[in-house]
mmCIF file of C-alpha atoms and ligand atoms in Angstrom:
data_model
loop_
_atom_site.group_PDB
_atom_site.id
_atom_site.type_symbol
_atom_site.label_atom_id
_atom_site.label_comp_id
_atom_site.label_asym_id
_atom_site.label_seq_id
_atom_site.Cartn_x
_atom_site.Cartn_y
_atom_site.Cartn_z
ATOM 1 C CA MET A 1 -25.990 72.555 71.372
ATOM 2 C CA GLY A 2 -27.649 69.174 71.714
ATOM 3 C CA TRP A 3 -26.291 67.407 68.672
ATOM 4 C CA LYS A 4 -23.019 65.743 67.729
ATOM 5 C CA THR A 5 -20.885 66.865 64.800
ATOM 6 C CA LEU A 6 -18.522 64.932 62.519
ATOM 7 C CA ASP A 7 -15.718 65.818 64.948
ATOM 8 C CA ASP A 8 -17.400 63.740 67.664
ATOM 9 C CA MET A 9 -17.539 60.564 65.565
ATOM 10 C CA ASP A 10 -14.925 57.910 64.843
ATOM 11 C CA LEU A 11 -15.399 57.588 61.090
ATOM 12 C CA SER A 12 -12.343 55.484 60.235
ATOM 13 C CA GLY A 13 -13.314 52.442 58.169
ATOM 14 C CA LYS A 14 -17.013 53.129 58.799
ATOM 15 C CA ARG A 15 -19.836 53.113 56.282
ATOM 16 C CA VAL A 16 -21.292 56.596 56.703
ATOM 17 C CA LEU A 17 -24.847 57.187 55.495
ATOM 18 C CA VAL A 18 -25.215 60.894 54.692
ATOM 19 C CA ARG A 19 -28.618 62.495 54.025
ATOM 20 C CA VAL A 20 -27.954 65.371 51.653
ATOM 21 C CA ASP A 21 -30.101 67.811 49.711
ATOM 22 C CA ILE A 22 -29.094 67.687 46.050
ATOM 23 C CA ASN A 23 -32.564 68.462 44.730
ATOM 24 C CA VAL A 24 -31.030 70.701 42.067
ATOM 25 C CA PRO A 25 -32.646 72.314 39.024
ATOM 26 C CA VAL A 26 -32.130 70.299 35.825
ATOM 27 C CA GLN A 27 -32.787 71.282 32.233
ATOM 28 C CA ASN A 28 -32.282 69.037 29.196
ATOM 29 C CA GLY A 29 -30.535 66.424 31.333
ATOM 30 C CA LYS A 30 -28.053 68.902 32.827
ATOM 31 C CA VAL A 31 -27.823 70.439 36.281
ATOM 32 C CA THR A 32 -28.273 74.195 35.809
ATOM 33 C CA ASP A 33 -27.390 75.349 39.339
ATOM 34 C CA THR A 34 -24.889 73.398 41.427
ATOM 35 C CA THR A 35 -25.251 75.443 44.645
ATOM 36 C CA ARG A 36 -26.741 72.549 46.624
ATOM 37 C CA ILE A 37 -24.117 70.120 45.313
ATOM 38 C CA ASP A 38 -21.300 72.536 46.143
ATOM 39 C CA ARG A 39 -22.637 72.795 49.680
ATOM 40 C CA ILE A 40 -22.142 69.065 50.431
ATOM 41 C CA VAL A 41 -18.477 69.011 49.414
ATOM 42 C CA GLU A 42 -17.086 69.848 52.841
ATOM 43 C CA THR A 43 -19.034 67.115 54.620
ATOM 44 C CA VAL A 44 -18.168 64.418 52.095
ATOM 45 C CA THR A 45 -14.513 65.472 51.938
ATOM 46 C CA ASP A 46 -14.209 65.463 55.723
ATOM 47 C CA ILE A 47 -15.698 61.960 55.914
ATOM 48 C CA LEU A 48 -13.249 60.718 53.267
ATOM 49 C CA LYS A 49 -10.320 62.401 55.048
ATOM 50 C CA ALA A 50 -11.295 60.656 58.281
ATOM 51 C CA GLY A 51 -11.243 57.303 56.461
ATOM 52 C CA GLY A 52 -15.011 56.863 56.210
ATOM 53 C CA LYS A 53 -17.024 55.616 53.258
ATOM 54 C CA PRO A 54 -19.685 58.187 52.304
ATOM 55 C CA ILE A 55 -22.996 56.757 51.083
ATOM 56 C CA LEU A 56 -25.289 59.561 49.913
ATOM 57 C CA MET A 57 -29.052 59.434 50.395
ATOM 58 C CA ALA A 58 -31.174 62.128 48.775
ATOM 59 C CA HIS A 59 -34.491 62.923 47.142
ATOM 60 C CA PHE A 60 -35.186 64.434 43.761
ATOM 61 C CA GLY A 61 -38.567 65.868 42.826
ATOM 62 C CA ARG A 62 -41.822 64.351 44.026
ATOM 63 C CA PRO A 63 -42.192 60.826 42.601
ATOM 64 C CA LYS A 64 -44.544 59.937 45.481
ATOM 65 C CA GLY A 65 -43.282 56.445 46.244
ATOM 66 C CA LYS A 66 -42.996 55.278 42.644
ATOM 67 C CA VAL A 67 -40.080 54.822 40.267
ATOM 68 C CA VAL A 68 -40.240 57.779 37.880
ATOM 69 C CA PRO A 69 -37.267 57.539 35.493
ATOM 70 C CA GLU A 70 -37.214 61.322 34.880
ATOM 71 C CA MET A 71 -36.636 61.797 38.598
ATOM 72 C CA SER A 72 -33.599 59.557 38.813
ATOM 73 C CA LEU A 73 -30.690 61.044 40.747
ATOM 74 C CA GLU A 74 -28.323 59.639 38.122
ATOM 75 C CA VAL A 75 -28.625 62.986 36.332
ATOM 76 C CA THR A 76 -26.612 64.599 39.145
ATOM 77 C CA LEU A 77 -23.618 62.237 38.788
ATOM 78 C CA PRO A 78 -21.435 64.360 36.460
ATOM 79 C CA ALA A 79 -21.949 67.479 38.609
ATOM 80 C CA LEU A 80 -21.284 65.473 41.788
ATOM 81 C CA LYS A 81 -18.058 64.011 40.402
ATOM 82 C CA ALA A 82 -16.891 67.443 39.248
ATOM 83 C CA ALA A 83 -17.644 69.060 42.629
ATOM 84 C CA LEU A 84 -16.195 66.277 44.789
ATOM 85 C CA GLY A 85 -13.199 65.431 42.594
ATOM 86 C CA VAL A 86 -13.383 61.725 43.535
ATOM 87 C CA PRO A 87 -15.049 58.675 41.945
ATOM 88 C CA VAL A 88 -18.799 58.614 42.591
ATOM 89 C CA ARG A 89 -20.714 55.406 41.924
ATOM 90 C CA PHE A 90 -24.483 55.240 41.518
ATOM 91 C CA ALA A 91 -26.751 52.456 42.798
ATOM 92 C CA ASP A 92 -30.361 52.354 41.657
ATOM 93 C CA VAL A 93 -31.026 48.876 43.042
ATOM 94 C CA GLY A 94 -28.827 46.302 44.778
ATOM 95 C CA TRP A 95 -27.788 48.754 47.469
ATOM 96 C CA ASP A 96 -26.295 46.007 49.719
ATOM 97 C CA ALA A 97 -23.915 44.764 47.034
ATOM 98 C CA ALA A 98 -22.947 48.292 45.995
ATOM 99 C CA VAL A 99 -22.046 49.191 49.583
ATOM 100 C CA ALA A 100 -20.139 45.938 50.105
ATOM 101 C CA THR A 101 -17.947 46.615 47.074
ATOM 102 C CA MET A 102 -17.170 50.269 47.802
ATOM 103 C CA GLY A 103 -13.544 51.117 47.108
ATOM 104 C CA GLU A 104 -11.270 53.324 49.178
ATOM 105 C CA GLY A 105 -11.830 57.048 48.553
ATOM 106 C CA GLU A 106 -15.023 56.340 46.657
ATOM 107 C CA VAL A 107 -18.469 57.862 47.166
ATOM 108 C CA LEU A 108 -21.716 55.982 46.586
ATOM 109 C CA LEU A 109 -24.958 57.724 45.610
ATOM 110 C CA LEU A 110 -28.182 55.803 46.241
ATOM 111 C CA GLU A 111 -31.176 56.278 43.935
ATOM 112 C CA ASN A 112 -33.946 58.726 44.862
ATOM 113 C CA MET A 113 -35.214 57.873 48.349
ATOM 114 C CA ARG A 114 -38.733 58.959 47.341
ATOM 115 C CA PHE A 115 -39.006 56.142 44.778
ATOM 116 C CA HIS A 116 -39.775 54.050 47.884
ATOM 117 C CA PRO A 117 -43.196 54.422 49.545
ATOM 118 C CA GLY A 118 -41.505 53.792 52.910
ATOM 119 C CA GLU A 119 -39.504 57.028 52.686
ATOM 120 C CA GLU A 120 -42.234 59.650 53.077
ATOM 121 C CA ALA A 121 -44.328 57.284 55.223
ATOM 122 C CA ASN A 122 -41.342 57.027 57.591
ATOM 123 C CA ASP A 123 -41.896 53.276 57.539
ATOM 124 C CA PRO A 124 -39.795 51.622 60.291
ATOM 125 C CA GLU A 125 -38.991 48.691 57.960
ATOM 126 C CA PHE A 126 -37.595 51.004 55.274
ATOM 127 C CA ALA A 127 -35.633 52.952 57.908
ATOM 128 C CA LYS A 128 -34.201 49.631 59.108
ATOM 129 C CA GLU A 129 -33.248 48.669 55.561
ATOM 130 C CA LEU A 130 -31.421 51.986 55.156
ATOM 131 C CA ALA A 131 -29.732 51.692 58.547
ATOM 132 C CA SER A 132 -28.424 48.218 57.654
ATOM 133 C CA LEU A 133 -26.319 49.838 54.907
ATOM 134 C CA GLY A 134 -24.262 51.926 57.320
ATOM 135 C CA ASP A 135 -22.528 52.206 60.684
ATOM 136 C CA ILE A 136 -23.081 55.940 61.217
ATOM 137 C CA TYR A 137 -25.804 58.374 60.117
ATOM 138 C CA VAL A 138 -25.048 61.992 59.205
ATOM 139 C CA ASN A 139 -27.844 64.431 58.459
ATOM 140 C CA ASP A 140 -26.659 67.296 56.287
ATOM 141 C CA ALA A 141 -30.018 68.280 54.815
ATOM 142 C CA PHE A 142 -31.468 71.074 56.964
ATOM 143 C CA SER A 143 -33.892 71.883 54.149
ATOM 144 C CA ALA A 144 -35.537 68.460 54.595
ATOM 145 C CA ALA A 145 -35.435 68.499 58.406
ATOM 146 C CA HIS A 146 -39.063 69.656 58.741
ATOM 147 C CA ARG A 147 -40.168 66.348 57.251
ATOM 148 C CA ALA A 148 -40.226 63.154 59.313
ATOM 149 C CA HIS A 149 -39.173 60.733 56.596
ATOM 150 C CA ALA A 150 -37.229 57.487 56.884
ATOM 151 C CA SER A 151 -33.960 59.008 55.659
ATOM 152 C CA THR A 152 -34.367 62.250 57.627
ATOM 153 C CA GLU A 153 -35.868 61.030 60.896
ATOM 154 C CA GLY A 154 -36.526 57.295 61.254
ATOM 155 C CA ILE A 155 -32.946 56.247 60.588
ATOM 156 C CA ALA A 156 -31.541 58.669 63.188
ATOM 157 C CA HIS A 157 -33.042 56.470 65.931
ATOM 158 C CA LEU A 158 -31.263 53.372 64.623
ATOM 159 C CA LEU A 159 -27.635 54.447 64.223
ATOM 160 C CA PRO A 160 -25.109 56.662 66.030
ATOM 161 C CA SER A 161 -25.962 60.018 64.445
ATOM 162 C CA CYS A 162 -24.576 63.503 63.963
ATOM 163 C CA VAL A 163 -24.981 66.645 61.863
ATOM 164 C CA GLY A 164 -22.935 67.325 58.735
ATOM 165 C CA ARG A 165 -21.015 70.562 58.144
ATOM 166 C CA ASN A 166 -23.869 72.201 56.248
ATOM 167 C CA MET A 167 -26.436 71.448 58.895
ATOM 168 C CA GLN A 168 -23.975 72.450 61.624
ATOM 169 C CA GLU A 169 -23.346 75.839 60.003
ATOM 170 C CA GLU A 170 -27.071 76.393 59.489
ATOM 171 C CA LEU A 171 -27.970 75.469 63.071
ATOM 172 C CA GLU A 172 -25.209 77.640 64.504
ATOM 173 C CA ALA A 173 -26.355 80.607 62.394
ATOM 174 C CA LEU A 174 -30.004 80.119 63.318
ATOM 175 C CA GLU A 175 -29.244 79.604 67.001
ATOM 176 C CA GLY A 176 -27.143 82.777 66.861
ATOM 177 C CA ALA A 177 -30.063 84.714 65.371
ATOM 178 C CA LEU A 178 -32.977 83.572 67.510
ATOM 179 C CA GLY A 179 -31.947 80.873 69.991
ATOM 180 C CA ASP A 180 -29.336 82.770 71.951
ATOM 181 C CA PRO A 181 -28.797 86.036 70.061
ATOM 182 C CA ILE A 182 -26.747 89.099 70.868
ATOM 183 C CA ARG A 183 -29.284 91.860 71.628
ATOM 184 C CA PRO A 184 -30.936 94.022 70.494
ATOM 185 C CA VAL A 185 -32.451 91.710 67.873
ATOM 186 C CA CYS A 186 -34.433 92.980 64.903
ATOM 187 C CA ALA A 187 -36.660 90.831 62.718
ATOM 188 C CA VAL A 188 -37.892 91.905 59.317
ATOM 189 C CA VAL A 189 -40.999 90.074 58.200
ATOM 190 C CA GLY A 190 -42.433 90.949 54.827
ATOM 191 C CA GLY A 191 -44.176 89.268 51.954
ATOM 192 C CA ALA A 192 -47.633 89.091 50.589
ATOM 193 C CA LYS A 193 -49.952 87.915 53.333
ATOM 194 C CA VAL A 194 -50.411 87.955 57.094
ATOM 195 C CA SER A 195 -52.305 84.648 56.897
ATOM 196 C CA THR A 196 -49.194 82.641 55.952
ATOM 197 C CA LYS A 197 -47.107 84.223 58.702
ATOM 198 C CA ILE A 198 -49.315 84.472 61.791
ATOM 199 C CA THR A 199 -47.471 81.699 63.652
ATOM 200 C CA LEU A 200 -44.155 83.175 62.656
ATOM 201 C CA LEU A 201 -45.088 86.686 63.849
ATOM 202 C CA SER A 202 -46.461 85.349 67.135
ATOM 203 C CA ASN A 203 -43.314 83.337 67.779
ATOM 204 C CA LEU A 204 -41.070 86.337 67.172
ATOM 205 C CA LEU A 205 -42.836 88.768 69.517
ATOM 206 C CA ASP A 206 -41.234 87.560 72.722
ATOM 207 C CA LYS A 207 -37.883 86.837 71.062
ATOM 208 C CA VAL A 208 -37.014 90.067 69.255
ATOM 209 C CA ASP A 209 -36.719 93.690 70.333
ATOM 210 C CA HIS A 210 -37.778 95.203 66.991
ATOM 211 C CA LEU A 211 -40.190 93.773 64.468
ATOM 212 C CA VAL A 212 -40.282 95.470 61.069
ATOM 213 C CA ILE A 213 -43.413 94.517 59.154
ATOM 214 C CA GLY A 214 -43.392 95.205 55.434
ATOM 215 C CA GLY A 215 -44.797 94.159 52.078
ATOM 216 C CA GLY A 216 -48.427 93.383 51.375
ATOM 217 C CA MET A 217 -48.879 92.087 54.915
ATOM 218 C CA ALA A 218 -48.166 95.551 56.352
ATOM 219 C CA ASN A 219 -51.307 96.768 54.536
ATOM 220 C CA THR A 220 -53.474 94.587 56.767
ATOM 221 C CA PHE A 221 -51.885 96.257 59.798
ATOM 222 C CA LEU A 222 -52.463 99.737 58.299
ATOM 223 C CA LEU A 223 -56.083 98.779 57.632
ATOM 224 C CA ALA A 224 -56.434 97.551 61.220
ATOM 225 C CA GLN A 225 -55.298 100.996 62.378
ATOM 226 C CA GLY A 226 -58.112 102.554 60.388
ATOM 227 C CA HIS A 227 -56.048 103.809 57.432
ATOM 228 C CA GLU A 228 -57.404 103.917 53.903
ATOM 229 C CA ILE A 229 -55.469 101.412 51.789
ATOM 230 C CA ALA A 230 -57.676 101.596 48.675
ATOM 231 C CA GLN A 231 -56.871 98.862 46.134
ATOM 232 C CA SER A 232 -53.877 97.506 48.063
ATOM 233 C CA LEU A 233 -53.471 93.792 48.729
ATOM 234 C CA ALA A 234 -54.773 93.103 52.264
ATOM 235 C CA GLU A 235 -56.732 90.575 54.292
ATOM 236 C CA ALA A 236 -59.641 92.469 55.806
ATOM 237 C CA ASP A 237 -60.677 89.395 57.820
ATOM 238 C CA LEU A 238 -57.348 89.474 59.653
ATOM 239 C CA THR A 239 -57.441 93.000 61.038
ATOM 240 C CA ASP A 240 -58.374 91.650 64.492
ATOM 241 C CA THR A 241 -55.405 89.290 64.328
ATOM 242 C CA ALA A 242 -53.199 92.244 63.400
ATOM 243 C CA LEU A 243 -54.487 94.195 66.422
ATOM 244 C CA GLU A 244 -53.893 91.183 68.690
ATOM 245 C CA ILE A 245 -50.324 90.891 67.417
ATOM 246 C CA MET A 246 -49.754 94.594 68.108
ATOM 247 C CA ALA A 247 -51.199 94.282 71.612
ATOM 248 C CA LYS A 248 -49.080 91.220 72.397
ATOM 249 C CA ALA A 249 -46.004 93.042 71.094
ATOM 250 C CA LYS A 250 -46.641 95.844 73.568
ATOM 251 C CA ASP A 251 -46.868 93.325 76.425
ATOM 252 C CA CYS A 252 -43.604 91.677 75.327
ATOM 253 C CA GLY A 253 -41.691 94.940 74.953
ATOM 254 C CA CYS A 254 -41.275 94.289 71.237
ATOM 255 C CA GLN A 255 -41.397 97.437 69.142
ATOM 256 C CA ILE A 256 -43.331 97.014 65.893
ATOM 257 C CA HIS A 257 -42.293 99.191 62.942
ATOM 258 C CA LEU A 258 -44.933 99.689 60.254
ATOM 259 C CA PRO A 259 -44.567 101.788 57.099
ATOM 260 C CA ILE A 260 -44.639 105.553 57.767
ATOM 261 C CA ASP A 261 -44.839 106.343 54.064
ATOM 262 C CA VAL A 262 -45.679 104.175 51.074
ATOM 263 C CA VAL A 263 -45.199 103.997 47.328
ATOM 264 C CA VAL A 264 -48.624 103.937 45.699
ATOM 265 C CA ALA A 265 -49.083 102.862 42.089
ATOM 266 C CA GLU A 266 -52.055 103.002 39.752
ATOM 267 C CA GLU A 267 -51.720 99.310 38.883
ATOM 268 C CA PHE A 268 -49.636 96.198 39.644
ATOM 269 C CA LYS A 269 -47.324 96.568 36.699
ATOM 270 C CA ALA A 270 -43.668 97.402 36.085
ATOM 271 C CA ARG A 271 -43.084 101.149 35.839
ATOM 272 C CA ALA A 272 -46.751 101.897 36.563
ATOM 273 C CA PRO A 273 -47.285 105.605 37.392
ATOM 274 C CA HIS A 274 -46.679 105.992 41.129
ATOM 275 C CA GLY A 275 -46.117 108.451 43.945
ATOM 276 C CA ILE A 276 -45.038 108.601 47.583
ATOM 277 C CA TYR A 277 -47.674 109.224 50.248
ATOM 278 C CA ALA A 278 -47.934 109.179 54.019
ATOM 279 C CA ALA A 279 -49.112 105.751 55.180
ATOM 280 C CA ASN A 280 -52.487 107.218 56.159
ATOM 281 C CA GLU A 281 -52.991 109.120 52.905
ATOM 282 C CA CYS A 282 -53.193 106.439 50.245
ATOM 283 C CA PRO A 283 -55.209 107.842 47.304
ATOM 284 C CA SER A 284 -58.515 106.069 46.764
ATOM 285 C CA GLU A 285 -57.675 104.555 43.375
ATOM 286 C CA GLY A 286 -54.117 103.439 44.189
ATOM 287 C CA MET A 287 -52.377 100.362 45.547
ATOM 288 C CA ILE A 288 -49.435 100.270 47.942
ATOM 289 C CA LEU A 289 -46.569 98.380 46.293
ATOM 290 C CA ASP A 290 -43.563 99.429 48.356
ATOM 291 C CA ALA A 291 -42.424 101.221 51.495
ATOM 292 C CA GLY A 292 -41.388 104.853 51.108
ATOM 293 C CA PRO A 293 -38.041 106.590 51.832
ATOM 294 C CA LYS A 294 -38.954 107.702 55.375
ATOM 295 C CA THR A 295 -39.812 104.095 56.245
ATOM 296 C CA VAL A 296 -36.509 102.935 54.779
ATOM 297 C CA ALA A 297 -34.622 105.553 56.804
ATOM 298 C CA ASN A 298 -36.393 104.326 59.950
ATOM 299 C CA ILE A 299 -35.557 100.692 59.164
ATOM 300 C CA CYS A 300 -31.910 101.605 58.546
ATOM 301 C CA GLU A 301 -31.854 103.378 61.910
ATOM 302 C CA VAL A 302 -33.310 100.265 63.607
ATOM 303 C CA PHE A 303 -30.616 98.135 61.942
ATOM 304 C CA LYS A 304 -27.955 100.514 63.309
ATOM 305 C CA GLN A 305 -29.324 100.108 66.823
ATOM 306 C CA SER A 306 -29.450 96.304 66.509
ATOM 307 C CA GLU A 307 -26.752 93.695 66.965
ATOM 308 C CA THR A 308 -28.608 90.861 65.265
ATOM 309 C CA LEU A 309 -31.001 90.784 62.300
ATOM 310 C CA ILE A 310 -33.233 87.987 61.078
ATOM 311 C CA TRP A 311 -35.058 88.612 57.795
ATOM 312 C CA ASN A 312 -37.825 86.840 55.912
ATOM 313 C CA GLY A 313 -39.941 88.406 53.191
ATOM 314 C CA PRO A 314 -39.631 91.483 50.966
ATOM 315 C CA LEU A 315 -40.798 95.009 51.894
ATOM 316 C CA GLY A 316 -42.573 95.474 48.575
ATOM 317 C CA ALA A 317 -43.359 93.943 45.197
ATOM 318 C CA PHE A 318 -39.630 93.742 44.518
ATOM 319 C CA GLU A 319 -39.904 91.727 41.297
ATOM 320 C CA ILE A 320 -41.376 94.651 39.390
ATOM 321 C CA GLU A 321 -39.580 97.921 38.853
ATOM 322 C CA PRO A 322 -39.251 100.220 40.757
ATOM 323 C CA PHE A 323 -41.082 98.602 43.689
ATOM 324 C CA GLY A 324 -38.013 96.790 45.001
ATOM 325 C CA ALA A 325 -36.379 100.059 46.082
ATOM 326 C CA ALA A 326 -37.166 99.757 49.815
ATOM 327 C CA THR A 327 -36.166 96.085 50.021
ATOM 328 C CA PHE A 328 -32.923 96.705 48.148
ATOM 329 C CA ALA A 329 -31.966 99.818 50.153
ATOM 330 C CA ALA A 330 -32.629 98.088 53.486
ATOM 331 C CA ALA A 331 -30.733 94.985 52.305
ATOM 332 C CA ARG A 332 -27.730 97.085 51.313
ATOM 333 C CA GLN A 333 -27.738 98.813 54.704
ATOM 334 C CA ALA A 334 -27.848 95.434 56.483
ATOM 335 C CA GLY A 335 -25.046 94.178 54.240
ATOM 336 C CA ALA A 336 -22.878 97.246 54.877
ATOM 337 C CA LEU A 337 -23.339 97.036 58.671
ATOM 338 C CA THR A 338 -22.493 93.325 58.544
ATOM 339 C CA ASP A 339 -19.357 94.087 56.534
ATOM 340 C CA LYS A 340 -18.284 96.568 59.203
ATOM 341 C CA GLY A 341 -18.758 93.903 61.867
ATOM 342 C CA GLU A 342 -21.621 95.852 63.446
ATOM 343 C CA LEU A 343 -24.450 93.424 62.686
ATOM 344 C CA ILE A 344 -25.034 89.674 62.556
ATOM 345 C CA SER A 345 -27.454 89.179 59.666
ATOM 346 C CA VAL A 346 -29.335 86.011 58.842
ATOM 347 C CA ALA A 347 -31.923 85.761 56.083
ATOM 348 C CA GLY A 348 -33.924 82.985 54.487
ATOM 349 C CA GLY A 349 -36.849 82.064 52.275
ATOM 350 C CA GLY A 350 -37.001 81.796 48.485
ATOM 351 C CA ASP A 351 -38.216 85.324 47.735
ATOM 352 C CA THR A 352 -35.928 86.860 50.316
ATOM 353 C CA VAL A 353 -32.855 85.177 48.860
ATOM 354 C CA SER A 354 -33.799 86.329 45.387
ATOM 355 C CA ALA A 355 -34.453 89.912 46.627
ATOM 356 C CA LEU A 356 -31.101 90.054 48.445
ATOM 357 C CA ASN A 357 -29.474 88.732 45.290
ATOM 358 C CA MET A 358 -31.060 91.498 43.220
ATOM 359 C CA ALA A 359 -29.841 94.026 45.813
ATOM 360 C CA GLN A 360 -26.341 92.534 45.426
ATOM 361 C CA ALA A 361 -26.181 92.364 49.206
ATOM 362 C CA ILE A 362 -26.410 88.611 49.562
ATOM 363 C CA HIS A 363 -22.690 87.943 49.970
ATOM 364 C CA GLN A 364 -22.414 90.474 52.767
ATOM 365 C CA PHE A 365 -24.952 88.731 54.981
ATOM 366 C CA THR A 366 -23.582 86.570 57.786
ATOM 367 C CA TYR A 367 -25.705 83.606 56.748
ATOM 368 C CA ILE A 368 -28.261 82.942 54.040
ATOM 369 C CA SER A 369 -30.537 79.970 54.493
ATOM 370 C CA THR A 370 -31.762 78.414 51.270
ATOM 371 C CA ALA A 371 -33.913 75.954 53.180
ATOM 372 C CA GLY A 372 -37.369 77.398 52.411
ATOM 373 C CA GLY A 373 -40.008 75.445 54.348
ATOM 374 C CA ALA A 374 -37.614 74.263 57.072
ATOM 375 C CA PHE A 375 -36.363 77.826 57.642
ATOM 376 C CA LEU A 376 -39.917 79.152 57.995
ATOM 377 C CA GLU A 377 -40.931 76.365 60.391
ATOM 378 C CA TRP A 378 -37.850 77.090 62.448
ATOM 379 C CA MET A 379 -38.771 80.810 62.538
ATOM 380 C CA GLU A 380 -42.245 79.724 63.647
ATOM 381 C CA GLY A 381 -40.622 78.057 66.649
ATOM 382 C CA LYS A 382 -41.610 74.565 65.562
ATOM 383 C CA VAL A 383 -39.546 71.532 66.476
ATOM 384 C CA LEU A 384 -38.055 70.139 63.272
ATOM 385 C CA PRO A 385 -38.336 66.333 63.451
ATOM 386 C CA GLY A 386 -35.051 65.749 61.586
ATOM 387 C CA ILE A 387 -33.195 67.782 64.202
ATOM 388 C CA ALA A 388 -35.110 66.512 67.229
ATOM 389 C CA ALA A 389 -34.191 62.945 66.200
ATOM 390 C CA LEU A 390 -30.508 63.856 66.232
ATOM 391 C CA GLU A 391 -30.801 65.433 69.660
ATOM 392 C CA SER A 392 -32.316 62.310 71.157
HETATM 393 P P1 AMP B 401 -44.209 85.751 50.499
HETATM 394 O O1 AMP B 401 -44.198 84.588 49.566
HETATM 395 O O2 AMP B 401 -45.344 85.774 51.433
HETATM 396 O O3 AMP B 401 -42.876 85.999 51.168
HETATM 397 O O4 AMP B 401 -44.480 87.021 49.573
HETATM 398 C C1 AMP B 401 -43.597 87.460 48.590
HETATM 399 C C2 AMP B 401 -44.381 88.209 47.556
HETATM 400 O O5 AMP B 401 -45.039 89.303 48.140
HETATM 401 C C3 AMP B 401 -43.518 88.774 46.463
HETATM 402 O O6 AMP B 401 -43.843 88.139 45.275
HETATM 403 C C4 AMP B 401 -43.879 90.252 46.425
HETATM 404 O O7 AMP B 401 -44.035 90.747 45.120
HETATM 405 C C5 AMP B 401 -45.195 90.279 47.144
HETATM 406 N N1 AMP B 401 -45.459 91.601 47.722
HETATM 407 C C6 AMP B 401 -44.720 92.270 48.599
HETATM 408 N N2 AMP B 401 -45.258 93.461 48.880
HETATM 409 C C7 AMP B 401 -46.384 93.564 48.167
HETATM 410 C C8 AMP B 401 -47.398 94.568 48.035
HETATM 411 N N3 AMP B 401 -47.324 95.718 48.710
HETATM 412 N N4 AMP B 401 -48.431 94.329 47.214
HETATM 413 C C9 AMP B 401 -48.495 93.166 46.539
HETATM 414 N N5 AMP B 401 -47.578 92.176 46.613
HETATM 415 C C10 AMP B 401 -46.534 92.381 47.416
#
């Protein structure tokens, strides 16, 4: 891999600028989910152990280059102190002085990077100002790596740089799933619309052996094949795109798996009257809200034949009962195979994480990316500027 890790750096006595993602949910002045904070502990602890002085840079909300007091990172201090178990100091202004007076074993948190217009503009002057605060730059925020901002990209060109533990784990998992995977590889792509995932589908065709298409987007493919889909969510203007994707898949030797049977409901509502139909026999008043049991059995069989799985998007309208059945059953099968050591499973995307959580399969997966936009751009095959800057 083309990037350095903390193990490649001499951190002793060095001021180490660490870009982290602690953009956590807050309610009534309290952090309500510390997952992102918990995930930075290893990096910060390792820097402290190596004798470095960790200076945390992060964003919080979207203040758009202005000081917005409600978006101050100070709110994260108690949770940070509790997670790290060491003194954490906060600097809203006067960053130079705060860095100069850092004590041994102490962590410094800088105020919201996005209070500064130079951050999102990737202004070279602001990047220089940040770089002057440290000797080494560590990027541990994969979820912000698709943005070329001063603290995620610009600064990497100005200091010796490496990835943090979080970013390292994420990159290794993602490389293992698509970069240099153990074959056969299966991708599951679901969700509402084809239009948001055309680039992603196209990128996967020559990388995976099996492509399972599910959710609302599968309806567009069924429509393209001439099937009646009645009231189902679909994008009629994208049927040609769907046919092109299927033709390209054939050329690439990628086998596409569409629903064989579907769960059709009378309306988009929890516990709406519903039935199971062959994928080409959707009743004229119904809407497809989930994949049927034969489709699930086929997907489970594909998982069994695969060594690696990459998953983004649900197979149905999983948020409303009982239309999560296919997603949950397939997730549990992937989880069980992973547990047995028969599958490497990587999943990402907000809805996917929440669906795997509901299936109670999330902890069995090899790796779950919570990165959202960065994960999708990576699946689309795009170069993430935050990572490219580290490689150079
Ligand atoms: P996305 O954000 O593109 O990953 O789409 C996720 C959303 O797609 C979820 O909110 C699902 O409820 C929705 N979805 C999945 N399958 C269907 C379907 N057959 N009909 C309508 N919505 C669906």
